[in-house]
Coordinates of C-alpha atoms in Angstrom, one line a residue:
M1430 CA -11.5 31.5 -1.0
A1431 CA -8.7 29.8 -2.4
Y1432 CA -6.1 27.5 -0.2
E1433 CA -2.7 26.5 -0.3
F1434 CA -1.2 23.6 -1.2
E1435 CA -0.1 23.6 2.3
R1436 CA -3.0 23.5 3.5
Y1437 CA -3.7 20.4 1.7
L1438 CA -1.3 19.1 2.7
N1439 CA -2.5 19.3 6.5
V1440 CA -5.1 17.5 6.0
R1441 CA -4.6 14.4 7.9
S1442 CA -5.3 11.6 8.3
A1443 CA -6.1 9.0 11.0
Y1444 CA -5.5 5.2 10.7
G1445 CA -4.1 2.1 12.2
A1446 CA -6.5 1.3 15.2
S1447 CA -5.8 -1.4 17.7
F1448 CA -7.2 -2.4 21.0
G1449 CA -6.4 -2.2 24.0
P1450 CA -6.1 -5.1 26.0
E1451 CA -9.5 -3.9 27.9
G1452 CA -11.1 -3.2 25.0
E1453 CA -11.9 1.1 26.7
R1454 CA -8.0 2.0 24.6
L1455 CA -7.8 2.8 21.1
S1456 CA -4.0 3.2 20.0
F1457 CA -3.7 4.5 15.8
L1458 CA -2.0 6.5 14.2
M1459 CA -2.1 10.1 12.7
D1460 CA 0.0 12.6 11.3
T1461 CA -1.0 15.9 12.9
T1462 CA 2.8 16.9 13.8
G1463 CA 3.5 16.4 10.2
V1464 CA 4.7 12.7 10.6
P1465 CA 2.7 9.2 11.5
Q1466 CA 2.8 8.9 15.8
V1467 CA 1.1 6.8 17.8
W1468 CA -1.8 8.2 19.4
S1469 CA -5.0 7.0 21.9
L1470 CA -8.0 7.6 23.3
D1471 CA -10.8 5.8 25.3
A1472 CA -14.4 7.1 23.8
P1473 CA -15.6 8.3 20.7
R1474 CA -13.8 11.7 19.7
A1475 CA -12.5 12.2 22.7
W1476 CA -9.3 13.9 23.2
P1477 CA -6.4 11.8 21.9
E1478 CA -3.3 11.7 23.6
Q1479 CA 0.0 11.3 21.2
H1480 CA 2.4 9.1 22.8
T1481 CA 5.3 9.3 20.1
F1482 CA 7.2 12.0 19.3
Y1483 CA 9.6 11.3 16.7
D1484 CA 10.2 13.7 13.9
E1485 CA 10.8 9.7 11.5
R1486 CA 6.8 8.0 10.8
V1487 CA 6.2 5.3 12.9
T1488 CA 4.5 2.5 10.5
F1489 CA 2.3 0.5 13.4
A1490 CA 1.5 0.0 16.5
A1491 CA -0.2 -3.0 18.2
F1492 CA -1.0 -3.4 21.5
S1493 CA -0.5 -6.6 23.5
P1494 CA -3.4 -9.3 24.4
E1495 CA -2.4 -8.8 28.3
R1496 CA -0.7 -5.8 29.3
P1497 CA -1.6 -1.9 28.5
E1498 CA 1.7 -1.6 26.0
L1499 CA 2.5 -1.7 23.2
V1500 CA 4.9 -2.7 19.8
F1501 CA 5.7 0.2 17.5
G1502 CA 7.9 -0.4 14.6
M1503 CA 10.2 3.1 13.2
D1504 CA 12.5 3.2 9.7
E1505 CA 15.3 6.2 9.9
G1506 CA 15.1 8.6 6.6
G1507 CA 12.5 6.8 4.6
N1508 CA 15.5 3.6 4.5
E1509 CA 12.6 0.8 5.3
R1510 CA 14.7 -1.0 7.3
Q1511 CA 12.0 -1.5 10.7
Q1512 CA 13.3 -1.3 13.9
L1513 CA 10.4 -2.8 16.5
F1514 CA 10.2 -0.2 19.8
L1515 CA 8.2 -1.6 23.5
L1516 CA 5.8 1.6 24.0
S1517 CA 4.4 0.4 28.1
D1518 CA 1.7 2.1 29.9
D1519 CA 3.9 4.4 31.7
G1520 CA 5.2 5.8 28.2
S1521 CA 8.8 5.1 28.2
I1522 CA 9.9 3.7 25.3
A1523 CA 12.4 0.4 24.5
P1524 CA 13.9 -0.5 21.6
L1525 CA 13.0 -4.2 21.1
T1526 CA 15.8 -5.3 17.8
G1527 CA 18.6 -3.1 17.8
E1528 CA 20.0 -4.0 14.3
P1529 CA 19.5 -0.5 12.1
S1530 CA 20.5 -2.4 9.0
A1531 CA 18.3 -5.1 9.2
K1532 CA 14.4 -5.1 8.8
H1533 CA 12.0 -6.3 10.7
R1534 CA 8.1 -7.3 9.7
F1535 CA 6.7 -8.1 12.7
G1536 CA 4.6 -11.2 13.1
G1537 CA 2.3 -10.9 16.6
W1538 CA 1.6 -11.2 19.9
S1539 CA 1.4 -14.4 21.6
H1540 CA -1.6 -14.9 23.4
D1541 CA 0.3 -14.6 26.9
G1542 CA 1.2 -11.0 26.3
D1543 CA 5.0 -12.3 27.3
R1544 CA 6.0 -13.0 23.5
F1545 CA 6.4 -11.6 20.1
A1546 CA 7.5 -13.0 16.0
F1547 CA 8.6 -11.1 13.4
A1548 CA 10.6 -11.9 10.0
S1549 CA 14.4 -9.8 9.6
N1550 CA 17.2 -10.4 7.1
R1551 CA 19.8 -9.8 9.8
R1552 CA 21.8 -12.5 8.7
D1553 CA 21.4 -12.2 5.4
E1554 CA 20.5 -8.6 4.5
A1555 CA 18.7 -10.8 0.8
V1556 CA 16.3 -13.5 2.7
F1557 CA 14.1 -13.4 5.5
D1558 CA 14.2 -15.5 9.0
V1559 CA 11.3 -16.0 11.1
Y1560 CA 12.0 -15.1 15.1
V1561 CA 10.8 -15.1 18.7
Q1562 CA 11.3 -13.0 21.8
G1563 CA 10.1 -12.3 24.6
R1564 CA 8.8 -8.6 25.5
D1565 CA 11.5 -8.1 28.2
E1566 CA 14.0 -9.3 25.8
R1567 CA 16.9 -7.5 23.6
G1568 CA 18.4 -7.3 20.3
A1569 CA 20.4 -10.3 20.5
E1570 CA 17.9 -12.3 22.2
A1571 CA 15.6 -13.0 19.8
T1572 CA 15.4 -16.8 18.7
R1573 CA 15.8 -17.8 14.8
V1574 CA 13.0 -20.5 15.0
F1575 CA 12.7 -21.0 11.0
E1576 CA 15.9 -19.4 9.0
G1577 CA 14.3 -18.9 5.5
D1578 CA 15.6 -18.3 2.0
G1579 CA 13.4 -15.6 0.7
W1580 CA 10.8 -12.6 1.6
L1581 CA 9.0 -14.0 4.9
K1582 CA 6.0 -12.8 6.4
V1583 CA 4.7 -13.8 9.7
G1584 CA 1.0 -13.5 10.6
G1585 CA 0.4 -14.7 14.1
F1586 CA 0.8 -17.0 16.7
G1587 CA -1.3 -20.5 16.8
P1588 CA -3.9 -21.0 19.4
D1589 CA -1.5 -22.3 21.9
D1590 CA 0.7 -20.7 20.9
S1591 CA 3.6 -23.3 20.3
R1592 CA 3.6 -23.0 16.2
L1593 CA 3.4 -20.0 13.4
I1594 CA 1.8 -18.6 10.2
V1595 CA 4.4 -17.6 7.9
T1596 CA 3.4 -16.5 4.2
E1597 CA 7.0 -16.3 1.8
A1598 CA 6.1 -14.4 -0.9
Y1599 CA 8.0 -15.4 -4.2
S1600 CA 6.1 -12.2 -6.4
S1601 CA 3.2 -10.7 -6.1
F1602 CA 0.5 -12.9 -7.2
D1603 CA 2.5 -16.2 -5.7
Q1604 CA 2.7 -17.1 -2.1
D1605 CA 3.1 -20.0 0.4
V1606 CA 1.5 -20.9 3.3
Y1607 CA 4.1 -22.9 5.9
V1608 CA 3.7 -23.8 9.5
P1609 CA 6.9 -23.7 11.6
E1610 CA 6.7 -25.1 15.3
V1611 CA 8.4 -22.5 17.3
D1612 CA 10.4 -25.3 19.2
S1613 CA 11.3 -27.3 17.9
G1614 CA 11.2 -25.9 14.0
E1615 CA 9.7 -28.3 12.1
L1616 CA 7.4 -27.2 9.6
T1617 CA 4.9 -27.8 7.1
H1618 CA 4.1 -27.0 3.8
L1619 CA 0.8 -26.5 3.5
T1620 CA 0.4 -25.2 0.2
P1621 CA 2.0 -26.9 -2.3
H1622 CA 1.3 -25.9 -5.9
E1623 CA 2.2 -25.8 -9.8
G1624 CA 2.5 -21.9 -10.8
R1625 CA 1.4 -18.5 -10.0
V1626 CA -1.3 -18.9 -6.7
R1627 CA -2.1 -16.6 -4.4
F1628 CA -2.9 -17.2 -1.0
Q1629 CA -2.8 -13.7 1.5
S1630 CA -4.3 -12.8 4.1
P1631 CA -4.3 -16.1 6.7
N1632 CA -5.8 -15.9 10.0
W1633 CA -5.7 -18.1 12.3
G1634 CA -9.4 -19.6 13.7
P1635 CA -11.5 -20.7 17.1
D1636 CA -11.2 -24.5 14.8
G1637 CA -7.3 -24.9 14.6
G1638 CA -7.9 -24.0 10.8
I1639 CA -6.3 -21.1 9.3
Y1640 CA -8.6 -18.5 6.8
L1641 CA -6.9 -16.6 4.1
V1642 CA -7.9 -15.6 0.5
T1643 CA -6.5 -17.2 -2.7
D1644 CA -7.0 -17.5 -6.7
L1645 CA -6.5 -20.8 -6.8
D1646 CA -8.0 -21.8 -9.9
S1647 CA -9.6 -19.3 -10.2
D1648 CA -9.5 -15.8 -11.9
T1649 CA -10.1 -13.7 -8.4
L1650 CA -9.6 -14.3 -4.8
Y1651 CA -11.9 -16.1 -2.8
L1652 CA -12.0 -16.6 1.3
A1653 CA -11.2 -20.2 2.0
R1654 CA -10.2 -23.1 5.1
L1655 CA -7.3 -24.7 5.3
D1656 CA -6.9 -27.0 7.4
T1657 CA -3.5 -27.4 8.7
E1658 CA -3.2 -30.9 9.1
T1659 CA -4.1 -32.0 5.9
G1660 CA -3.5 -29.2 4.2
D1661 CA -7.1 -29.4 2.6
L1662 CA -9.1 -26.2 1.3
S1663 CA -12.4 -25.4 1.2
T1664 CA -14.4 -22.8 0.1
V1665 CA -15.5 -20.1 2.3
E1666 CA -16.7 -17.4 0.0
D1667 CA -16.8 -17.4 -3.4
G1668 CA -14.6 -14.4 -5.2
G1669 CA -17.1 -14.2 -8.1
R1670 CA -16.8 -11.9 -10.6
W1671 CA -14.6 -8.7 -8.1
N1672 CA -12.0 -10.6 -5.4
V1673 CA -12.4 -10.4 -2.0
D1674 CA -9.5 -8.8 -0.9
G1675 CA -8.5 -9.3 2.9
V1676 CA -10.1 -11.4 5.8
A1677 CA -9.6 -10.6 9.5
V1678 CA -10.7 -13.1 12.5
D1679 CA -11.5 -13.4 16.1
E1680 CA -10.3 -16.7 16.8
E1681 CA -12.1 -16.9 20.3
S1682 CA -15.6 -15.6 19.2
G1683 CA -15.0 -16.9 15.0
R1684 CA -16.0 -14.0 14.3
V1685 CA -14.8 -12.4 11.0
V1686 CA -14.7 -9.6 8.6
Y1687 CA -13.6 -9.4 5.3
S1688 CA -14.1 -7.1 2.7
R1689 CA -14.8 -7.2 -1.4
N1690 CA -13.3 -5.0 -4.0
V1691 CA -15.9 -4.5 -5.9
D1692 CA -14.8 -1.9 -8.7
G1693 CA -12.1 -0.6 -6.5
Y1694 CA -14.5 0.6 -3.9
T1695 CA -14.5 -1.6 -0.4
E1696 CA -17.7 -3.3 0.7
L1697 CA -17.0 -4.8 4.1
T1698 CA -19.4 -8.4 5.6
A1699 CA -18.8 -9.2 9.4
G1700 CA -20.4 -12.7 10.8
E1701 CA -20.0 -15.4 12.1
L1702 CA -18.4 -18.9 11.5
V1703 CA -20.4 -21.3 11.3
D1704 CA -19.2 -25.0 11.0
G1705 CA -15.4 -23.1 9.6
T1706 CA -17.5 -23.8 6.3
A1707 CA -20.0 -20.7 6.2
I1708 CA -20.5 -17.0 7.1
D1709 CA -23.1 -15.8 9.1
A1710 CA -23.8 -12.4 7.9
F1711 CA -24.8 -9.1 9.9
P1712 CA -25.7 -6.3 8.9
A1713 CA -23.6 -4.1 6.9
P1714 CA -22.0 -1.2 8.8
D1715 CA -22.3 2.2 7.3
L1716 CA -18.8 3.6 6.5
P1717 CA -18.2 6.1 4.1
K1718 CA -18.6 4.8 0.2
G1719 CA -14.7 4.4 -1.0
V1720 CA -12.2 2.0 0.9
A1721 CA -12.1 0.4 4.4
G1722 CA -9.8 -1.9 5.8
G1723 CA -7.2 -2.1 8.7
V1724 CA -10.0 -4.5 10.7
S1725 CA -8.8 -5.1 14.7
F1726 CA -11.7 -6.8 17.2
D1727 CA -11.7 -5.6 20.4
P1728 CA -10.7 -8.4 23.3
T1729 CA -15.0 -9.8 23.1
G1730 CA -14.9 -10.0 19.6
E1731 CA -18.5 -7.5 20.1
R1732 CA -16.9 -4.7 17.9
F1733 CA -14.0 -4.5 15.7
A1734 CA -11.8 -0.9 14.9
A1735 CA -11.9 -0.3 10.4
S1736 CA -9.7 2.5 9.2
A1737 CA -12.4 3.9 6.3
T1738 CA -11.6 6.3 3.5
G1739 CA -13.4 8.1 0.6
D1740 CA -12.9 11.0 -2.4
T1741 CA -14.2 13.5 0.3
E1742 CA -13.6 11.4 3.2
N1743 CA -9.9 11.6 4.4
T1744 CA -9.2 8.8 6.4
T1745 CA -10.3 7.7 10.0
V1746 CA -10.8 5.2 12.5
Y1747 CA -14.9 3.6 12.9
V1748 CA -15.3 1.2 15.6
V1749 CA -18.6 -1.2 14.5
E1750 CA -20.8 -3.0 17.0
C1751 CA -20.9 -6.9 14.6
E1752 CA -24.0 -7.9 15.6
T1753 CA -25.5 -4.8 14.4
G1754 CA -23.7 -3.3 12.3
E1755 CA -24.0 -0.1 14.3
T1756 CA -21.1 2.3 12.8
E1757 CA -19.2 5.0 15.1
R1758 CA -16.6 7.6 14.0
W1759 CA -13.9 7.5 16.2
T1760 CA -11.2 9.8 15.4
N1761 CA -11.1 13.7 14.4
A1762 CA -9.1 14.1 12.0
A1763 CA -8.9 17.6 10.6
T1764 CA -9.4 18.9 7.1
G1765 CA -7.3 21.7 7.4
G1766 CA -9.5 24.1 8.2
I1767 CA -11.4 23.9 4.3
P1768 CA -14.8 23.2 4.4
R1769 CA -15.5 19.1 3.4
D1770 CA -17.5 21.0 0.2
R1771 CA -15.0 21.6 -1.2
F1772 CA -13.6 18.2 -2.5
S1773 CA -14.8 16.9 -4.7
S1774 CA -16.3 13.3 -5.7
S1775 CA -14.7 11.0 -9.0
E1776 CA -16.8 9.1 -11.5
L1777 CA -16.1 5.9 -12.5
V1778 CA -15.1 4.9 -16.2
R1779 CA -13.9 3.6 -18.9
F1780 CA -12.3 3.4 -22.0
E1781 CA -11.5 0.7 -24.5
S1782 CA -7.9 0.5 -25.7
F1783 CA -5.8 -0.7 -28.7
D1784 CA -7.2 -4.5 -28.6
G1785 CA -10.2 -3.6 -27.9
V1786 CA -9.3 -4.5 -23.6
E1787 CA -11.9 -2.3 -21.1
V1788 CA -9.7 0.2 -19.1
P1789 CA -11.9 1.3 -15.9
A1790 CA -10.0 4.9 -14.7
F1791 CA -11.7 7.1 -12.1
F1792 CA -11.8 10.7 -14.1
T1793 CA -13.3 14.3 -12.1
L1794 CA -14.0 17.4 -13.3
P1795 CA -13.0 20.8 -11.0
E1796 CA -16.2 22.7 -9.7
G1797 CA -17.4 24.5 -13.7
A1798 CA -15.8 23.0 -15.8
S1799 CA -17.4 23.9 -18.9
G1800 CA -14.2 23.6 -21.9
G1801 CA -10.6 23.9 -22.6
V1802 CA -9.5 22.5 -19.5
P1803 CA -6.1 21.0 -18.4
V1804 CA -6.6 17.7 -17.2
I1805 CA -3.6 15.7 -14.6
V1806 CA -3.4 11.7 -15.9
D1807 CA -2.0 10.1 -12.3
I1808 CA -1.0 7.0 -13.4
H1809 CA -0.6 4.6 -10.1
G1810 CA 2.8 1.7 -8.9
G1811 CA 2.9 -0.9 -8.2
P1812 CA 2.2 -1.9 -11.3
E1813 CA 0.0 -4.4 -9.4
A1814 CA -1.6 -1.9 -7.3
Q1815 CA -5.1 0.2 -8.1
R1816 CA -5.9 3.5 -7.9
R1817 CA -9.1 3.3 -6.0
P1818 CA -11.5 6.2 -4.4
S1819 CA -9.6 7.4 -1.4
F1820 CA -8.7 10.9 -0.1
N1821 CA -6.0 12.5 -1.8
P1822 CA -5.1 16.1 -0.9
V1823 CA -2.8 16.5 -4.0
K1824 CA -5.5 15.7 -6.2
Q1825 CA -8.3 18.2 -4.0
Y1826 CA -5.7 20.6 -4.3
F1827 CA -5.5 20.4 -8.2
L1828 CA -9.0 20.6 -8.7
D1829 CA -9.5 23.6 -6.8
R1830 CA -7.5 24.6 -8.9
G1831 CA -9.5 24.0 -12.4
Y1832 CA -7.7 21.0 -13.6
A1833 CA -9.8 17.6 -14.1
Y1834 CA -8.5 14.4 -12.9
F1835 CA -7.5 11.1 -14.4
E1836 CA -6.7 8.0 -12.6
P1837 CA -6.7 4.7 -15.4
N1838 CA -6.2 1.3 -13.9
V1839 CA -4.0 0.1 -16.9
R1840 CA -3.6 -3.4 -17.7
G1841 CA -1.4 -4.9 -15.1
S1842 CA -3.2 -3.4 -12.3
S1843 CA -4.8 -5.8 -8.9
G1844 CA -8.7 -5.6 -8.6
Y1845 CA -9.6 -6.9 -12.1
G1846 CA -9.0 -10.7 -11.9
R1847 CA -5.8 -12.6 -12.9
E1848 CA -6.2 -12.4 -16.5
Y1849 CA -6.3 -8.6 -16.2
T1850 CA -2.7 -8.8 -13.5
H1851 CA -0.7 -10.6 -16.2
L1852 CA -1.3 -8.2 -19.4
D1853 CA 1.3 -6.4 -19.0
D1854 CA 3.4 -8.8 -17.4
V1855 CA 7.1 -8.7 -18.9
E1856 CA 7.0 -9.0 -22.9
R1857 CA 3.9 -7.1 -22.5
R1858 CA 5.3 -4.4 -20.8
M1859 CA 4.6 -1.4 -23.0
D1860 CA 1.0 -2.0 -23.4
S1861 CA 0.2 -1.5 -20.7
V1862 CA 1.7 2.3 -21.9
A1863 CA 0.0 2.1 -24.7
D1864 CA -3.6 1.9 -22.6
I1865 CA -2.5 5.6 -21.5
R1866 CA -2.3 7.0 -24.8
A1867 CA -6.2 5.1 -24.9
G1868 CA -6.8 7.4 -22.3
V1869 CA -5.7 10.5 -23.7
E1870 CA -7.5 10.0 -26.7
W1871 CA -10.9 9.7 -24.0
L1872 CA -10.2 12.8 -22.8
H1873 CA -9.7 14.8 -26.2
E1874 CA -12.6 13.4 -26.9
R1875 CA -14.2 15.0 -23.5
S1876 CA -15.6 19.0 -24.2
E1877 CA -14.2 19.7 -20.8
I1878 CA -10.6 19.2 -22.0
D1879 CA -7.9 21.3 -23.9
P1880 CA -6.3 18.3 -25.5
N1881 CA -3.1 20.4 -25.6
R1882 CA -2.9 21.2 -21.7
V1883 CA -2.7 17.0 -20.7
V1884 CA 0.0 16.4 -17.6
A1885 CA 1.8 13.1 -16.9
L1886 CA 2.3 11.9 -13.0
G1887 CA 2.9 9.1 -11.0
G1888 CA 5.2 7.8 -8.2
S1889 CA 8.0 4.6 -8.4
Y1890 CA 6.1 2.3 -11.1
G1891 CA 4.0 5.8 -11.5
G1892 CA 7.2 7.3 -12.2
F1893 CA 7.8 4.6 -15.3
M1894 CA 5.0 4.9 -16.9
V1895 CA 5.5 8.8 -16.7
L1896 CA 8.9 8.3 -18.6
A1897 CA 7.5 6.5 -20.7
A1898 CA 4.5 7.9 -21.5
L1899 CA 6.2 10.9 -22.1
T1900 CA 9.1 8.9 -24.4
Q1901 CA 6.7 7.0 -27.1
Y1902 CA 4.3 8.9 -27.4
P1903 CA 5.5 12.2 -27.7
D1904 CA 2.9 14.9 -28.7
L1905 CA 0.3 13.7 -26.3
W1906 CA 1.6 16.0 -23.5
A1907 CA 2.5 19.3 -22.3
A1908 CA 4.0 18.1 -19.2
G1909 CA 5.7 15.5 -16.4
I1910 CA 5.9 14.6 -13.5
D1911 CA 8.9 11.7 -12.5
I1912 CA 8.5 10.6 -8.5
V1913 CA 11.0 8.0 -7.6
G1914 CA 10.5 6.5 -10.6
I1915 CA 11.9 3.5 -12.9
A1916 CA 14.2 4.8 -16.0
N1917 CA 16.4 1.9 -16.0
F1918 CA 15.1 -1.1 -15.2
V1919 CA 19.0 -2.8 -16.1
T1920 CA 20.0 0.0 -13.0
F1921 CA 17.3 -1.3 -11.1
L1922 CA 17.4 -3.7 -10.5
E1923 CA 21.4 -4.1 -10.2
N1924 CA 20.8 -2.0 -7.6
T1925 CA 17.8 -2.2 -5.5
G1926 CA 17.9 -3.9 -2.6
D1927 CA 19.0 -7.5 -2.5
W1928 CA 15.5 -8.2 -0.6
R1929 CA 13.3 -7.1 -3.4
R1930 CA 15.4 -8.3 -6.5
E1931 CA 14.0 -11.4 -6.9
L1932 CA 10.5 -10.2 -6.4
R1933 CA 10.2 -7.5 -8.9
E1934 CA 12.8 -9.6 -11.3
A1935 CA 9.5 -12.1 -11.5
E1936 CA 7.2 -9.0 -13.1
Y1937 CA 9.7 -7.4 -14.8
G1938 CA 12.1 -9.9 -16.5
S1939 CA 15.3 -11.0 -15.0
L1940 CA 18.5 -9.9 -15.5
E1941 CA 20.2 -13.1 -16.6
H1942 CA 17.4 -13.8 -19.4
D1943 CA 15.7 -10.2 -20.5
R1944 CA 19.0 -7.8 -20.3
E1945 CA 18.7 -6.9 -24.0
F1946 CA 14.2 -6.5 -23.7
L1947 CA 14.5 -4.6 -20.0
E1948 CA 16.7 -2.5 -22.5
S1949 CA 14.5 -2.0 -24.7
V1950 CA 11.6 -1.0 -22.5
S1951 CA 14.1 1.0 -20.5
P1952 CA 12.3 5.4 -21.0
I1953 CA 16.4 5.9 -20.5
N1954 CA 16.9 4.8 -23.9
T1955 CA 14.2 6.2 -25.8
I1956 CA 15.0 9.8 -23.9
D1957 CA 16.0 11.6 -27.3
S1958 CA 12.2 11.6 -27.6
I1959 CA 10.7 13.6 -25.2
E1960 CA 8.8 16.5 -26.2
A1961 CA 7.5 17.9 -22.9
P1962 CA 8.9 19.5 -19.5
L1963 CA 10.0 17.3 -16.3
F1964 CA 10.0 17.6 -13.2
V1965 CA 11.9 14.7 -11.6
L1966 CA 11.8 14.2 -7.8
H1967 CA 13.5 11.3 -5.4
G1968 CA 14.5 10.5 -2.2
E1969 CA 18.1 9.9 -1.8
N1970 CA 17.8 7.7 0.8
D1971 CA 15.4 5.3 -1.1
P1972 CA 16.1 1.1 -1.4
R1973 CA 13.5 0.6 -4.0
V1974 CA 14.4 2.5 -6.3
P1975 CA 17.7 3.8 -5.8
V1976 CA 18.3 8.0 -6.4
G1977 CA 20.6 7.0 -9.6
E1978 CA 17.7 6.7 -12.3
A1979 CA 16.7 10.3 -11.3
E1980 CA 20.0 11.2 -11.8
Q1981 CA 20.2 9.6 -15.0
I1982 CA 16.7 10.4 -16.5
A1983 CA 17.6 14.0 -15.5
E1984 CA 20.7 14.6 -16.7
R1985 CA 19.9 13.1 -20.0
A1986 CA 16.5 14.2 -20.8
S1987 CA 18.0 18.3 -19.7
E1988 CA 19.8 17.9 -23.0
H1989 CA 16.5 17.9 -25.0
V1990 CA 13.6 19.9 -22.6
P1991 CA 13.5 22.2 -19.3
V1992 CA 14.3 19.7 -16.2
E1993 CA 14.0 20.7 -12.8
T1994 CA 15.3 17.8 -10.2
L1995 CA 14.7 17.8 -6.5
I1996 CA 16.0 15.1 -4.0
F1997 CA 15.8 15.0 -0.4
E1998 CA 18.2 13.9 1.7
D1999 CA 15.8 12.7 4.3
E2000 CA 13.3 11.0 3.1
G2001 CA 12.9 6.9 0.7
H2002 CA 10.4 5.8 -1.8
G2003 CA 7.8 8.9 -1.3
F2004 CA 7.7 11.7 1.0
T2005 CA 6.3 11.6 4.5
K2006 CA 8.1 14.5 5.9
L2007 CA 5.3 16.9 6.1
E2008 CA 7.6 20.1 5.7
N2009 CA 8.8 17.8 2.1
R2010 CA 5.4 17.4 1.0
I2011 CA 5.1 21.1 1.2
E2012 CA 7.8 22.0 -0.7
A2013 CA 7.9 19.3 -3.0
Y2014 CA 4.2 20.1 -4.1
T2015 CA 4.5 23.2 -4.2
K2016 CA 7.1 23.1 -7.0
I2017 CA 5.2 20.7 -8.0
A2018 CA 2.5 23.0 -9.2
A2019 CA 5.0 26.2 -9.6
F2020 CA 5.9 23.8 -12.4
L2021 CA 2.6 23.1 -13.7
D2022 CA 1.7 26.8 -13.3
E2023 CA 4.6 28.0 -15.9
Y2024 CA 4.4 25.5 -18.9
V2025 CA 0.5 23.9 -18.3

């Protein structure tokens, strides 16, 4: 039996777990209604209760440590201007921020549950300040405790609620950590450094230190302790070949969970801090092979919740006993009635690029493939993202329809060390596009693949990669799918959200100093070379890659090849509403049926 695309897009995800103050209730986000909403349950696989009923997506939910209430976030039409709301135990919902033109990034509850912190660009759209607000206060009553001049994120209240962790990002690979005093605003800069260094995932520890991951003097991320009095940094767990890419600490019990990204697969380790310098590891949890994260400790620190997914496992929430590693699935995220044995697993492969660089990729063949099958080359965004073995209903649909699927992690991808990530910076931008060509040439050598039916698909920066591949190597492609992609780096940087411009210029080059180069690598300026039919999709409210990028590439490309365009008025950077995703991907399937 063949299942329609709509069935695959109805495969559900459950994630973003948070334990209630008594440790008996677990909140989480699930998209049963078509967009993520807040749900909860009080026992493994119990019937869950839905708490929010919006047409817009809920972006996170975090229980108070002392009361049966939680804060959640929501934007409008994908505009990413997240507002904060308080969901009380009686089901009532109160808006906390009320500044619809500004972004609000939640920074955690105080230990007594009376206040919460957040970062917002309500004063100046281009920069973020840090605020503290009482749970009974609304909107303008929030107190600004630190005035910033860049991209700020709050990492939580200190042990006595008198201090906060604040991270400032200059680029995806360069951050600083500060500790402001809540009452006085006095600021301590803990991580002065030269060059680009990552300081990420900071957590307060039981000893008043901050535990985080960093690549200071290292090619990969490692787990370290940052002394808040001296600024001294000490290694707790070495990165080795693979990044330690996240950490969660329960500051009262000293329990810690950290994740290591091993060739895209998550290895999750739970343990107990020993004198702040080492971890006494517990037995490993029994989670699906794939990707795991979103750790939330219960109030005792004896258990933690985490989301996990794999090639054939849709995202769901598990609860792990720290000391034993005993793992229990708590949520039932449905598969749309599709048997799990219909889902296919990927193979981790590597191919050599034009200059000898080895490029990793995930490659999946449809069941029974023997020769001459079409293949979709799905290129991730970022550009510092990484394609990992997580569940993808779009991929599974096309596999079931007889397509092979190829997901390269070209140079510039994260997960393989600092050096690999910087191989595509600024003037080396097109080397990553050459990696795509090398990947297609590798596919040509596979007897199962039809070399005349190769499709390029990608979103965001991956959309740029699609357009660049179609115009730089036009003879390789049968069709291209550009989803919220960049067509012109100059107009993209001119029109992207003010709060993002500096971060993106650090990666791509600046309008002031690199305009000529940016124009030279923009696909809009080589569109005359395109030979493959193109489908362009975008969200009208996209604050990252403005919709003008789609409009200009569709107009210019249509002078040379067949072009289809689909713009959603109620979406932003990607498609979150189920009805829109169904329309988008069924039309993509029909487009490929016609041309591939």
